[in-house]
GROMACS .gro file of C-alpha atoms in nm:
model
  186
    1MET     CA    1  -2.635 -14.243  -4.994
    2LEU     CA    2  -2.565 -14.586  -5.141
    3HIS     CA    3  -2.394 -14.833  -4.907
    4HIS     CA    4  -2.172 -15.099  -5.061
    5MET     CA    5  -2.144 -15.449  -4.920
    6THR     CA    6  -1.801 -15.526  -4.780
    7SER     CA    7  -1.648 -15.826  -4.614
    8GLU     CA    8  -1.556 -15.610  -4.316
    9PRO     CA    9  -1.807 -15.600  -4.028
   10GLU     CA   10  -1.978 -15.266  -3.989
   11GLN     CA   11  -1.881 -15.082  -3.674
   12GLN     CA   12  -2.177 -14.928  -3.495
   13ILE     CA   13  -2.133 -14.661  -3.232
   14GLY     CA   14  -2.394 -14.679  -2.959
   15VAL     CA   15  -2.484 -14.770  -2.606
   16GLY     CA   16  -2.409 -15.100  -2.438
   17ILE     CA   17  -2.137 -15.301  -2.276
   18GLN     CA   18  -1.928 -15.520  -2.501
   19ASP     CA   19  -1.934 -15.889  -2.415
   20ALA     CA   20  -1.768 -16.200  -2.556
   21PHE     CA   21  -2.060 -16.294  -2.785
   22GLN     CA   22  -2.072 -16.248  -3.159
   23ARG     CA   23  -2.413 -16.177  -3.310
   24LEU     CA   24  -2.547 -16.359  -3.615
   25TRP     CA   25  -2.813 -16.131  -3.762
   26THR     CA   26  -3.080 -16.306  -3.971
   27PRO     CA   27  -3.331 -16.034  -4.062
   28HIS     CA   28  -3.471 -16.242  -4.350
   29ARG     CA   29  -3.634 -16.467  -4.086
   30MET     CA   30  -3.869 -16.182  -3.988
   31ALA     CA   31  -4.063 -16.234  -4.311
   32TYR     CA   32  -4.128 -16.596  -4.208
   33ILE     CA   33  -4.219 -16.500  -3.851
   34GLN     CA   34  -4.467 -16.240  -3.976
   35GLY     CA   35  -4.622 -16.480  -4.228
   36GLU     CA   36  -4.506 -16.309  -4.548
   37ASN     CA   37  -4.593 -16.502  -4.866
   38LYS     CA   38  -4.835 -16.731  -4.682
   39PRO     CA   39  -5.154 -16.794  -4.880
   40THR     CA   40  -5.460 -16.599  -4.773
   41GLY     CA   41  -5.701 -16.883  -4.852
   42PRO     CA   42  -5.730 -17.241  -4.975
   43GLY     CA   43  -5.757 -17.173  -5.349
   44ALA     CA   44  -5.483 -17.156  -5.612
   45GLY     CA   45  -5.555 -16.785  -5.665
   46ASP     CA   46  -5.535 -16.698  -5.295
   47GLY     CA   47  -5.168 -16.604  -5.286
   48CYS     CA   48  -5.019 -16.954  -5.296
   49PRO     CA   49  -4.644 -16.919  -5.357
   50PHE     CA   50  -4.623 -17.274  -5.493
   51CYS     CA   51  -4.867 -17.173  -5.768
   52SER     CA   52  -4.682 -16.851  -5.854
   53ILE     CA   53  -4.323 -16.984  -5.845
   54PRO     CA   54  -4.347 -17.174  -6.178
   55ALA     CA   55  -4.425 -16.847  -6.361
   56GLN     CA   56  -4.097 -16.696  -6.240
   57SER     CA   57  -3.752 -16.754  -6.384
   58ASP     CA   58  -3.561 -17.040  -6.224
   59GLU     CA   59  -3.328 -16.788  -6.061
   60ASP     CA   60  -3.603 -16.567  -5.918
   61GLY     CA   61  -3.817 -16.860  -5.804
   62LEU     CA   62  -3.518 -17.065  -5.676
   63VAL     CA   63  -3.633 -17.350  -5.901
   64ILE     CA   64  -3.379 -17.629  -5.938
   65ALA     CA   65  -3.558 -17.846  -6.196
   66ARG     CA   66  -3.893 -17.863  -6.375
   67GLY     CA   67  -4.080 -18.177  -6.476
   68GLU     CA   68  -4.413 -18.244  -6.645
   69SER     CA   69  -4.618 -18.261  -6.322
   70VAL     CA   70  -4.381 -18.141  -6.047
   71TYR     CA   71  -4.085 -17.911  -5.988
   72ALA     CA   72  -3.802 -17.892  -5.735
   73VAL     CA   73  -3.747 -17.565  -5.549
   74LEU     CA   74  -3.526 -17.448  -5.263
   75ASN     CA   75  -3.689 -17.378  -4.930
   76LEU     CA   76  -3.663 -17.007  -4.841
   77TYR     CA   77  -3.624 -17.098  -4.473
   78PRO     CA   78  -3.407 -17.412  -4.485
   79TYR     CA   79  -3.335 -17.648  -4.199
   80ASN     CA   80  -3.000 -17.724  -4.364
   81GLY     CA   81  -2.817 -17.595  -4.670
   82GLY     CA   82  -2.968 -17.757  -4.979
   83HIS     CA   83  -3.312 -17.812  -4.819
   84LEU     CA   84  -3.545 -17.837  -5.116
   85MET     CA   85  -3.904 -17.929  -5.187
   86VAL     CA   86  -4.071 -18.129  -5.461
   87VAL     CA   87  -4.402 -17.964  -5.550
   88PRO     CA   88  -4.680 -18.057  -5.793
   89TYR     CA   89  -4.780 -17.776  -6.029
   90ARG     CA   90  -5.145 -17.855  -5.959
   91HIS     CA   91  -5.285 -17.689  -5.646
   92VAL     CA   92  -5.376 -17.997  -5.441
   93ALA     CA   93  -5.359 -18.021  -5.063
   94ASP     CA   94  -5.359 -18.393  -4.989
   95TYR     CA   95  -5.124 -18.667  -5.109
   96THR     CA   96  -5.425 -18.886  -5.187
   97GLY     CA   97  -5.540 -18.616  -5.432
   98LEU     CA   98  -5.245 -18.670  -5.666
   99ASP     CA   99  -5.304 -18.867  -5.984
  100ALA     CA  100  -5.079 -19.157  -6.088
  101ALA     CA  101  -4.850 -18.945  -6.309
  102GLU     CA  102  -4.802 -18.682  -6.036
  103THR     CA  103  -4.731 -18.949  -5.775
  104ALA     CA  104  -4.476 -19.120  -5.998
  105GLU     CA  105  -4.295 -18.799  -6.091
  106LEU     CA  106  -4.294 -18.676  -5.731
  107GLY     CA  107  -4.121 -19.002  -5.635
  108GLU     CA  108  -3.876 -18.977  -5.927
  109PHE     CA  109  -3.789 -18.614  -5.843
  110THR     CA  110  -3.731 -18.715  -5.480
  111LYS     CA  111  -3.482 -18.979  -5.598
  112ARG     CA  112  -3.311 -18.725  -5.827
  113ALA     CA  113  -3.296 -18.473  -5.542
  114MET     CA  114  -3.116 -18.728  -5.323
  115THR     CA  115  -2.870 -18.810  -5.602
  116CYS     CA  116  -2.814 -18.440  -5.671
  117LEU     CA  117  -2.752 -18.353  -5.307
  118ARG     CA  118  -2.515 -18.646  -5.260
  119THR     CA  119  -2.318 -18.540  -5.569
  120ALA     CA  120  -2.317 -18.166  -5.495
  121SER     CA  121  -2.262 -18.169  -5.122
  122GLY     CA  122  -2.182 -18.519  -5.006
  123ALA     CA  123  -2.500 -18.555  -4.799
  124HIS     CA  124  -2.475 -18.852  -4.560
  125GLY     CA  125  -2.850 -18.894  -4.515
  126PHE     CA  126  -3.188 -18.726  -4.561
  127ASN     CA  127  -3.506 -18.631  -4.386
  128ILE     CA  128  -3.784 -18.670  -4.644
  129GLY     CA  129  -4.148 -18.606  -4.578
  130MET     CA  130  -4.473 -18.417  -4.605
  131ASN     CA  131  -4.668 -18.240  -4.337
  132GLN     CA  132  -5.030 -18.302  -4.428
  133GLY     CA  133  -5.253 -18.032  -4.281
  134THR     CA  134  -5.186 -17.735  -4.056
  135VAL     CA  135  -5.225 -17.950  -3.743
  136ALA     CA  136  -4.939 -18.170  -3.873
  137GLY     CA  137  -4.708 -17.871  -3.914
  138ALA     CA  138  -4.765 -17.774  -4.276
  139GLY     CA  139  -4.673 -17.407  -4.318
  140ILE     CA  140  -4.862 -17.398  -4.648
  141ALA     CA  141  -5.123 -17.669  -4.604
  142ALA     CA  142  -5.327 -17.586  -4.914
  143HIS     CA  143  -5.056 -17.694  -5.161
  144LEU     CA  144  -4.881 -18.029  -5.114
  145HIS     CA  145  -4.502 -18.022  -5.101
  146GLN     CA  146  -4.246 -18.284  -5.005
  147HIS     CA  147  -3.936 -18.176  -4.814
  148VAL     CA  148  -3.595 -18.322  -4.894
  149VAL     CA  149  -3.349 -18.214  -4.624
  150PRO     CA  150  -2.986 -18.323  -4.660
  151ARG     CA  151  -2.810 -18.432  -4.341
  152TRP     CA  152  -2.446 -18.479  -4.244
  153GLY     CA  153  -2.287 -18.636  -3.941
  154GLY     CA  154  -2.251 -18.365  -3.679
  155ASP     CA  155  -2.471 -18.112  -3.862
  156THR     CA  156  -2.666 -18.033  -3.546
  157ASN     CA  157  -2.481 -17.820  -3.294
  158PHE     CA  158  -2.559 -17.572  -3.020
  159MET     CA  159  -2.679 -17.293  -3.253
  160PRO     CA  160  -3.029 -17.432  -3.326
  161VAL     CA  161  -3.067 -17.583  -2.980
  162ILE     CA  162  -2.950 -17.291  -2.766
  163GLY     CA  163  -2.959 -17.000  -3.008
  164HIS     CA  164  -3.264 -17.097  -3.219
  165THR     CA  165  -3.049 -17.011  -3.521
  166LYS     CA  166  -2.941 -17.210  -3.825
  167VAL     CA  167  -2.605 -17.119  -3.971
  168LEU     CA  168  -2.613 -17.154  -4.350
  169PRO     CA  169  -2.279 -17.127  -4.528
  170GLN     CA  170  -2.409 -17.042  -4.877
  171LEU     CA  171  -2.652 -16.793  -5.028
  172LEU     CA  172  -2.972 -16.949  -5.168
  173ALA     CA  173  -2.898 -16.823  -5.521
  174ASP     CA  174  -2.559 -16.996  -5.515
  175THR     CA  175  -2.711 -17.317  -5.375
  176ARG     CA  176  -2.980 -17.311  -5.647
  177LYS     CA  177  -2.719 -17.272  -5.922
  178MET     CA  178  -2.502 -17.553  -5.783
  179LEU     CA  179  -2.795 -17.794  -5.752
  180ALA     CA  180  -2.943 -17.703  -6.092
  181GLU     CA  181  -2.607 -17.778  -6.253
  182THR     CA  182  -2.585 -18.111  -6.067
  183TRP     CA  183  -2.950 -18.223  -6.119
  184PRO     CA  184  -2.949 -18.567  -6.290
  185ALA     CA  185  -3.122 -18.604  -6.627
  186GLY     CA  186  -3.440 -18.805  -6.643
   0.00000   0.00000   0.00000
């Protein structure tokens, strides 16, 4: 039987005692927890999502903009709404491995991302950076990527601190469309 999405919460009959808490279910996070889409090795052909995303449509790959050497893509597991990454097409792990053209375009795309996010969502500030190597926190260490995370005054509340949950008010597909339409020309 096909179930249709509704705006009404589904009522489940079962065992338990009702309390005052509402539950925010985020089953998509299980893929991240279990390591889905993580590369199986260091090479470009070892399941690297950053190497396969450019072959997808912008919509399917969540690509916001494409350049000559780099592209901008939404993070599947964002810290904040609009969290994107600037990624070189070339499978290179270390920032020092980029050539001059890649370095320049990565910097230019970072500037465009900031402009885009300010225009589209009124971002007050940004966290921008790269985690170089697994020991430094890189989830996909084999392929360099720079995070651009928009921030707003008061955007941190009890949910991530107490509940280890980020509340995101917009679907990724809708965020991608909004940012792609706002991306500044080069």
